[in-house]
């Protein structure tokens, strides 16, 4: 009996342990999925997974209990590639004056005496963090990585000292996010102890020696960075060159460890760049070929292991154990600011009260991600993400992590909005194109004073150059009162006869000059009040002697604008946007304008919402100017109407149903159905008729009703909608809009 016991102990002690080591390499790391499939096909048991960067991501999913099939499905989804399209320089939401379009800022860059850019990375990580929080939502942030289905380790690097960080416990989200923090592309990630981490590939891109140091006997390693790339591909973009530079550095340390591996897999990935996530299928196939080339070595290794421990062949289509874990219930909510420069204005846990008591299932995660994306925009954060903590007996804390970087007082941004389409009511034609591109720069603290200078240049219906001097009277984290004095020169088409959408457009040589003095009061992060006075000096180009009143006129006026907006997005599922605008002035006679609108949305479910719109307007500004009308076919179009459907008086009411559908190319996508009814005047300004006098609806009116259907997409370039609409009076349009 004693002999049997001694032999058993001896056999157990000689049982070889196996570690799987996966390298970093960006998109090329998806080839590791084929290695996981091969390991399971040969029945080789894995006692530890070690990874760096993309190897850490693939390896952590496997260690958490996802099957290779499930990891492959995750990699093939468009969500993965869209994670690397988020621009960290895109600006936050800025509330414009009432009835002015909100431009999608394609690019926004801060600068000050400390340097250029308010973020130490080119790419934002909001979507990356959403993904990591989602795939590991059933795991607490106080986890011993040895307790995972397969023990796990990954590598990061201290951004200050270059010290290697080995992650063996804590939050799997933090560990993986830190390990994939490619320098320059991604921002360093906070560790909770004051340190910040970057990509582990800088210190150990293929941690074979680490596996040996941890006592593992047999090492299977996969390195996806051994293939040379074509120069024309590498020189095609900044991101490609950055990635190649990092790879060259990491390969020095990786190749020196090759001799320690019992089985080394080197997929051939020529012409596959580190950000080529759209080539997922091609990358995994390259991994499969590399494993096939090593078939004999796989068999020999499996036979060697089988001498002292059983092989475990797993079904190719098996379901992973992670998916069978219960969704934790949210029992408490905490908001934690992990910023290097903490903000004085952050969301409170009351913002998330709707999630208390709910299981963190797919529908809740979808709704939570939508809420966090809006909060990120509203509070001007670099990211707003979550993790679960202290999961015990199916319940836990939802911890919302807020991160922001030091705000640059000065910035420059590029914006765009517009629409194009076909319609049977486009003025003097069937096709229209209307756009407004802008460049805006703000230089703060001029000569170390409190004054700021703002320059705005636009191109579209008119070309505009505006210079503003601003002085802050009062500023708190969520309130500001600012004096704004501006001078504007504008040229192009001021009248309907030379509108961009007019098929019989004449030469656009109108000119104008504006002097504006106003007070701008922003309050509670959602409201904006502007009031002041201005003088417009207008000179109209007259080719056919048709203008009356004269070609040159001045319009002194007073105005006020009020906006309250808690929606912050074209596709918001809840919240309100209220707008009020009025202006009174004089030319040869008194002129005035008045508009009011209210838009409200109600969330019906995690995917569906319902809303209504009301819009009233009475415009009695100079009839020759495009700015004196309301455009029913603009970016909040009435069904069937083209851009340029200008009216003086309107009374509009509508309802809308919105449903979030499956992601398209990794972006949030929506279906919208709306029905509206409107009463308008029938004044045809494209015929340059004399200016009719009178109060609201003093000229003949008409009533129309319409129905539209639209498909919307949220992209880094802004919100895009394709909309088909028709009205009772026979108006039909198909439009593409960028908001």
XYZ file of C-alpha atoms in Angstrom, residues 235-623:
389
model
C 4.067 54.217 -45.251
C 0.378 54.616 -46.015
C -0.628 56.074 -42.647
C 0.689 57.380 -39.339
C -0.977 54.581 -37.370
C 0.684 51.907 -39.547
C 4.107 53.411 -39.025
C 3.559 53.760 -35.280
C 2.529 50.131 -35.010
C 5.475 48.910 -37.103
C 7.917 50.885 -34.962
C 6.517 49.255 -31.831
C 6.645 45.800 -33.440
C 10.310 46.229 -34.400
C 11.109 47.108 -30.798
C 9.139 44.209 -29.343
C 10.564 41.578 -31.695
C 14.041 41.955 -30.225
C 12.833 40.647 -26.876
C 10.543 38.022 -28.392
C 13.021 36.232 -30.647
C 15.499 35.805 -27.830
C 12.922 33.605 -26.055
C 12.059 31.330 -28.972
C 14.462 28.597 -27.837
C 12.507 28.182 -24.586
C 9.314 27.102 -26.382
C 8.513 23.418 -26.882
C 6.184 24.297 -29.759
C 6.489 27.619 -31.608
C 3.814 28.769 -34.063
C 4.657 31.630 -36.451
C 1.693 32.544 -38.692
C 2.590 34.156 -42.026
C 0.749 37.486 -42.096
C 2.370 39.383 -44.955
C 0.478 42.585 -45.860
C -1.657 42.312 -42.712
C -1.253 45.487 -40.692
C -1.792 45.752 -36.977
C -5.105 47.619 -37.394
C -6.527 45.421 -40.178
C -9.400 44.111 -38.070
C -11.640 43.934 -41.132
C -9.435 41.055 -42.391
C -10.377 38.790 -39.513
C -11.176 35.739 -41.646
C -7.898 36.029 -43.564
C -5.911 36.402 -40.344
C -7.471 33.353 -38.671
C -6.888 31.311 -41.841
C -3.206 32.222 -41.675
C -3.215 30.925 -38.106
C -4.851 27.679 -39.248
C -2.183 27.164 -41.939
C 0.566 27.760 -39.403
C -0.953 25.133 -37.100
C -1.349 22.661 -39.992
C 2.334 23.118 -40.797
C 3.077 22.121 -37.196
C 0.726 19.110 -37.205
C 3.520 16.609 -36.592
C 4.902 18.635 -33.684
C 1.392 18.966 -32.203
C 0.951 15.171 -32.374
C 4.356 14.474 -30.838
C 3.714 16.929 -28.022
C 0.277 15.444 -27.341
C 1.756 11.938 -27.208
C 4.462 13.114 -24.833
C 1.920 14.667 -22.478
C -0.350 11.609 -22.667
C 2.375 9.500 -21.034
C 1.779 11.201 -17.708
C -1.640 12.838 -17.862
C -4.823 12.349 -19.882
C -5.496 14.362 -23.022
C -8.802 16.268 -23.132
C -10.172 16.587 -26.660
C -12.960 19.197 -26.796
C -15.774 19.535 -29.310
C -15.216 22.234 -31.923
C -18.763 23.576 -31.532
C -18.931 23.359 -27.763
C -20.413 26.152 -25.661
C -18.104 27.880 -23.232
C -18.754 27.785 -19.510
C -18.761 31.584 -19.111
C -22.134 31.983 -20.810
C -23.735 29.705 -18.203
C -22.745 31.993 -15.340
C -25.709 34.018 -13.974
C -26.010 37.725 -14.714
C -25.275 39.656 -11.503
C -27.991 41.900 -10.075
C -27.061 45.547 -9.469
C -27.523 46.173 -5.748
C -25.579 49.416 -5.436
C -24.006 52.070 -7.662
C -20.786 54.027 -7.184
C -19.150 56.687 -9.363
C -15.347 56.866 -9.231
C -13.182 59.495 -10.921
C -9.901 57.839 -11.985
C -8.579 60.865 -13.882
C -5.038 62.122 -13.492
C -6.642 65.584 -13.354
C -9.908 64.990 -11.443
C -12.894 67.001 -12.596
C -15.010 69.125 -10.267
C -18.095 68.351 -12.331
C -18.873 64.648 -12.700
C -22.131 62.698 -12.891
C -23.619 61.477 -9.632
C -24.937 57.995 -8.954
C -28.500 59.345 -9.243
C -27.916 59.435 -13.006
C -27.969 55.624 -12.933
C -30.791 54.985 -10.485
C -32.868 53.297 -13.209
C -30.432 50.360 -13.161
C -30.757 49.539 -9.461
C -32.172 46.077 -8.889
C -31.775 45.041 -12.529
C -29.731 42.051 -13.699
C -26.777 43.081 -15.846
C -28.068 41.163 -18.871
C -27.598 42.099 -22.536
C -30.522 44.528 -22.578
C -29.329 46.316 -19.449
C -25.766 46.529 -20.795
C -27.081 48.030 -24.026
C -29.063 50.670 -22.151
C -26.168 51.356 -19.780
C -23.726 51.837 -22.663
C -26.112 54.305 -24.316
C -26.415 56.246 -21.075
C -22.654 56.318 -20.533
C -22.005 57.506 -24.087
C -24.289 60.494 -23.535
C -22.718 61.255 -20.150
C -19.257 61.131 -21.733
C -20.367 63.698 -24.318
C -22.233 65.889 -21.857
C -19.514 66.090 -19.196
C -16.711 66.320 -21.778
C -15.003 63.139 -20.578
C -12.453 60.941 -22.299
C -14.383 57.869 -21.172
C -17.276 56.791 -18.956
C -17.289 53.037 -18.348
C -18.300 50.460 -15.759
C -17.293 47.268 -14.002
C -19.014 45.012 -11.513
C -17.529 44.717 -8.024
C -18.029 42.528 -4.988
C -20.220 39.978 -6.713
C -21.539 37.684 -4.026
C -24.440 35.255 -4.408
C -25.533 36.843 -7.665
C -25.524 40.505 -6.598
C -22.873 43.215 -6.745
C -21.978 46.865 -7.106
C -22.013 48.685 -10.414
C -18.919 50.914 -10.395
C -18.936 53.714 -12.975
C -15.428 54.908 -13.811
C -15.070 58.485 -15.033
C -11.890 59.566 -16.778
C -10.981 62.965 -18.156
C -7.785 64.660 -19.175
C -6.634 68.159 -18.434
C -8.753 70.553 -20.463
C -6.958 72.761 -22.965
C -8.264 76.292 -22.860
C -7.538 76.760 -26.564
C -8.712 74.470 -29.357
C -9.390 74.110 -33.052
C -12.210 72.026 -34.537
C -13.642 71.001 -37.898
C -17.407 70.579 -38.294
C -19.824 69.455 -40.974
C -23.555 69.186 -41.561
C -25.675 68.884 -44.666
C -28.135 66.941 -46.761
C -28.619 65.706 -50.294
C -31.456 63.938 -52.022
C -34.164 63.649 -54.637
C -37.595 65.250 -54.436
C -40.501 66.255 -56.653
C -40.697 69.633 -54.896
C -37.089 70.847 -54.944
C -37.156 74.496 -56.109
C -36.854 74.455 -59.916
C -35.390 70.948 -59.992
C -35.391 67.431 -58.538
C -31.993 67.081 -56.893
C -30.489 69.131 -54.060
C -27.238 69.405 -52.170
C -26.911 71.588 -49.106
C -23.900 71.622 -46.781
C -22.120 73.718 -44.200
C -18.465 73.035 -43.348
C -16.715 75.009 -40.650
C -13.357 75.544 -38.996
C -13.382 77.114 -35.551
C -10.441 78.094 -33.373
C -10.391 79.556 -29.886
C -7.306 81.074 -28.291
C -7.807 81.665 -24.597
C -5.997 83.887 -22.101
C -4.747 86.410 -24.644
C -1.535 87.942 -23.342
C -2.214 86.229 -20.014
C -5.515 88.091 -19.648
C -9.041 86.753 -19.196
C -9.932 87.630 -22.788
C -10.278 84.989 -25.500
C -10.240 85.246 -29.281
C -12.462 83.041 -31.418
C -12.174 82.712 -35.208
C -14.870 80.989 -37.271
C -14.695 80.259 -41.006
C -17.527 78.506 -42.877
C -18.136 77.298 -46.407
C -21.558 76.443 -47.772
C -24.506 78.594 -48.809
C -22.228 81.488 -47.909
C -18.581 81.917 -47.034
C -18.162 83.494 -43.635
C -15.311 84.793 -41.543
C -16.158 85.761 -37.983
C -13.865 87.125 -35.282
C -15.051 87.312 -31.671
C -13.536 88.656 -28.489
C -14.943 87.036 -25.351
C -14.702 87.976 -21.715
C -15.924 85.712 -18.879
C -17.824 87.543 -16.147
C -18.638 84.482 -14.102
C -17.534 80.857 -14.308
C -18.209 77.740 -12.224
C -17.888 74.040 -13.185
C -21.388 73.998 -14.705
C -22.253 77.678 -15.224
C -20.701 80.531 -17.189
C -21.616 84.074 -18.186
C -19.615 85.474 -21.087
C -19.614 88.755 -23.016
C -19.168 88.228 -26.752
C -18.309 91.000 -29.210
C -17.990 89.822 -32.807
C -17.450 91.118 -36.322
C -18.521 88.996 -39.293
C -17.927 89.286 -43.017
C -20.069 87.080 -45.230
C -20.317 86.560 -48.966
C -22.266 84.282 -51.290
C -25.966 83.663 -51.698
C -28.205 85.568 -49.300
C -31.477 85.233 -51.235
C -33.717 82.380 -52.388
C -32.792 83.136 -56.026
C -29.234 81.989 -55.370
C -29.975 79.301 -52.794
C -27.804 76.169 -53.077
C -30.937 74.083 -53.655
C -32.464 76.347 -56.308
C -32.221 74.706 -59.716
C -32.189 78.149 -61.360
C -29.587 79.635 -59.073
C -28.111 82.940 -60.188
C -24.647 84.309 -59.484
C -24.060 84.350 -55.723
C -22.207 87.636 -55.193
C -24.117 89.050 -52.219
C -22.129 90.568 -49.363
C -22.832 91.323 -45.732
C -21.255 92.634 -42.571
C -22.475 92.087 -39.018
C -21.611 93.701 -35.703
C -22.866 91.708 -32.715
C -22.683 92.270 -28.960
C -24.301 89.673 -26.721
C -24.253 87.965 -23.361
C -23.978 84.176 -23.408
C -25.174 82.415 -20.256
C -24.703 78.634 -20.029
C -26.238 76.948 -17.015
C -26.565 73.519 -15.422
C -24.722 71.932 -18.370
C -27.980 71.659 -20.324
C -29.140 75.267 -20.824
C -28.034 78.260 -22.858
C -29.422 81.806 -22.894
C -28.193 84.456 -25.335
C -29.393 88.037 -25.579
C -27.944 91.099 -27.258
C -28.048 93.480 -30.167
C -26.650 93.423 -33.670
C -26.545 95.374 -36.903
C -26.648 93.646 -40.301
C -25.373 95.550 -43.335
C -26.475 93.764 -46.515
C -25.606 94.353 -50.157
C -27.448 92.200 -52.733
C -26.129 91.538 -56.221
C -28.879 92.566 -58.653
C -28.517 91.153 -62.157
C -32.092 91.801 -63.332
C -33.219 94.905 -61.403
C -35.744 92.892 -59.419
C -35.123 93.879 -55.824
C -37.419 96.184 -53.928
C -36.593 97.335 -51.210
C -33.163 98.645 -52.281
C -30.071 96.545 -52.916
C -28.346 97.844 -49.806
C -29.982 98.045 -46.411
C -29.142 97.973 -42.710
C -31.065 95.979 -40.114
C -30.404 96.987 -36.493
C -32.109 94.574 -34.095
C -32.297 93.047 -30.630
C -32.553 89.309 -30.096
C -32.848 86.580 -27.484
C -32.305 82.826 -27.669
C -33.004 80.130 -25.055
C -32.225 76.403 -25.270
C -32.703 73.585 -22.780
C -31.364 70.263 -24.073
C -31.097 66.993 -22.139
C -31.117 64.792 -25.229
C -27.588 65.549 -26.480
C -28.026 63.260 -29.485
C -30.087 62.920 -32.642
C -30.987 59.381 -31.586
C -31.586 60.024 -27.882
C -34.224 57.705 -26.444
C -35.216 60.055 -23.629
C -34.996 63.699 -22.616
C -36.243 67.033 -23.954
C -35.022 69.838 -26.170
C -36.832 73.139 -25.848
C -35.961 76.175 -28.005
C -37.147 79.760 -28.108
C -35.872 82.549 -30.366
C -37.051 86.068 -31.045
C -35.682 89.083 -32.863
C -37.047 92.588 -33.419
C -35.544 95.281 -35.621
C -36.214 97.785 -38.367
C -35.487 98.449 -42.033
C -37.974 100.704 -43.803
C -40.571 99.163 -41.530
C -40.462 97.185 -38.276
C -39.325 93.577 -38.729
C -39.430 90.711 -36.254
C -39.172 86.939 -35.922
C -40.474 84.477 -33.363
C -39.917 80.714 -33.103
C -40.618 78.158 -30.387
C -40.178 74.380 -30.417
C -40.431 71.505 -27.980
C -39.173 67.971 -28.583
C -39.565 65.184 -26.033
C -38.604 61.513 -26.056
C -39.719 58.679 -23.765
C -37.916 55.360 -23.427
C -40.305 52.425 -23.894
C -37.671 49.699 -23.580
C -33.931 49.239 -23.980
C -34.372 49.450 -27.740
C -37.592 51.377 -28.349
C -38.609 54.973 -27.669
C -41.506 57.281 -28.485
C -41.550 61.043 -28.877
C -43.407 64.094 -30.065
C -42.467 67.433 -31.630
C -44.122 70.858 -31.666
C -42.810 73.798 -33.692
C -44.366 77.258 -34.112
C -42.856 80.107 -36.137
C -43.783 83.575 -37.369
C -41.116 85.317 -39.430
C -41.416 88.946 -40.532
C -37.779 89.651 -41.287
C -36.687 91.171 -44.671
C -38.370 88.946 -47.271
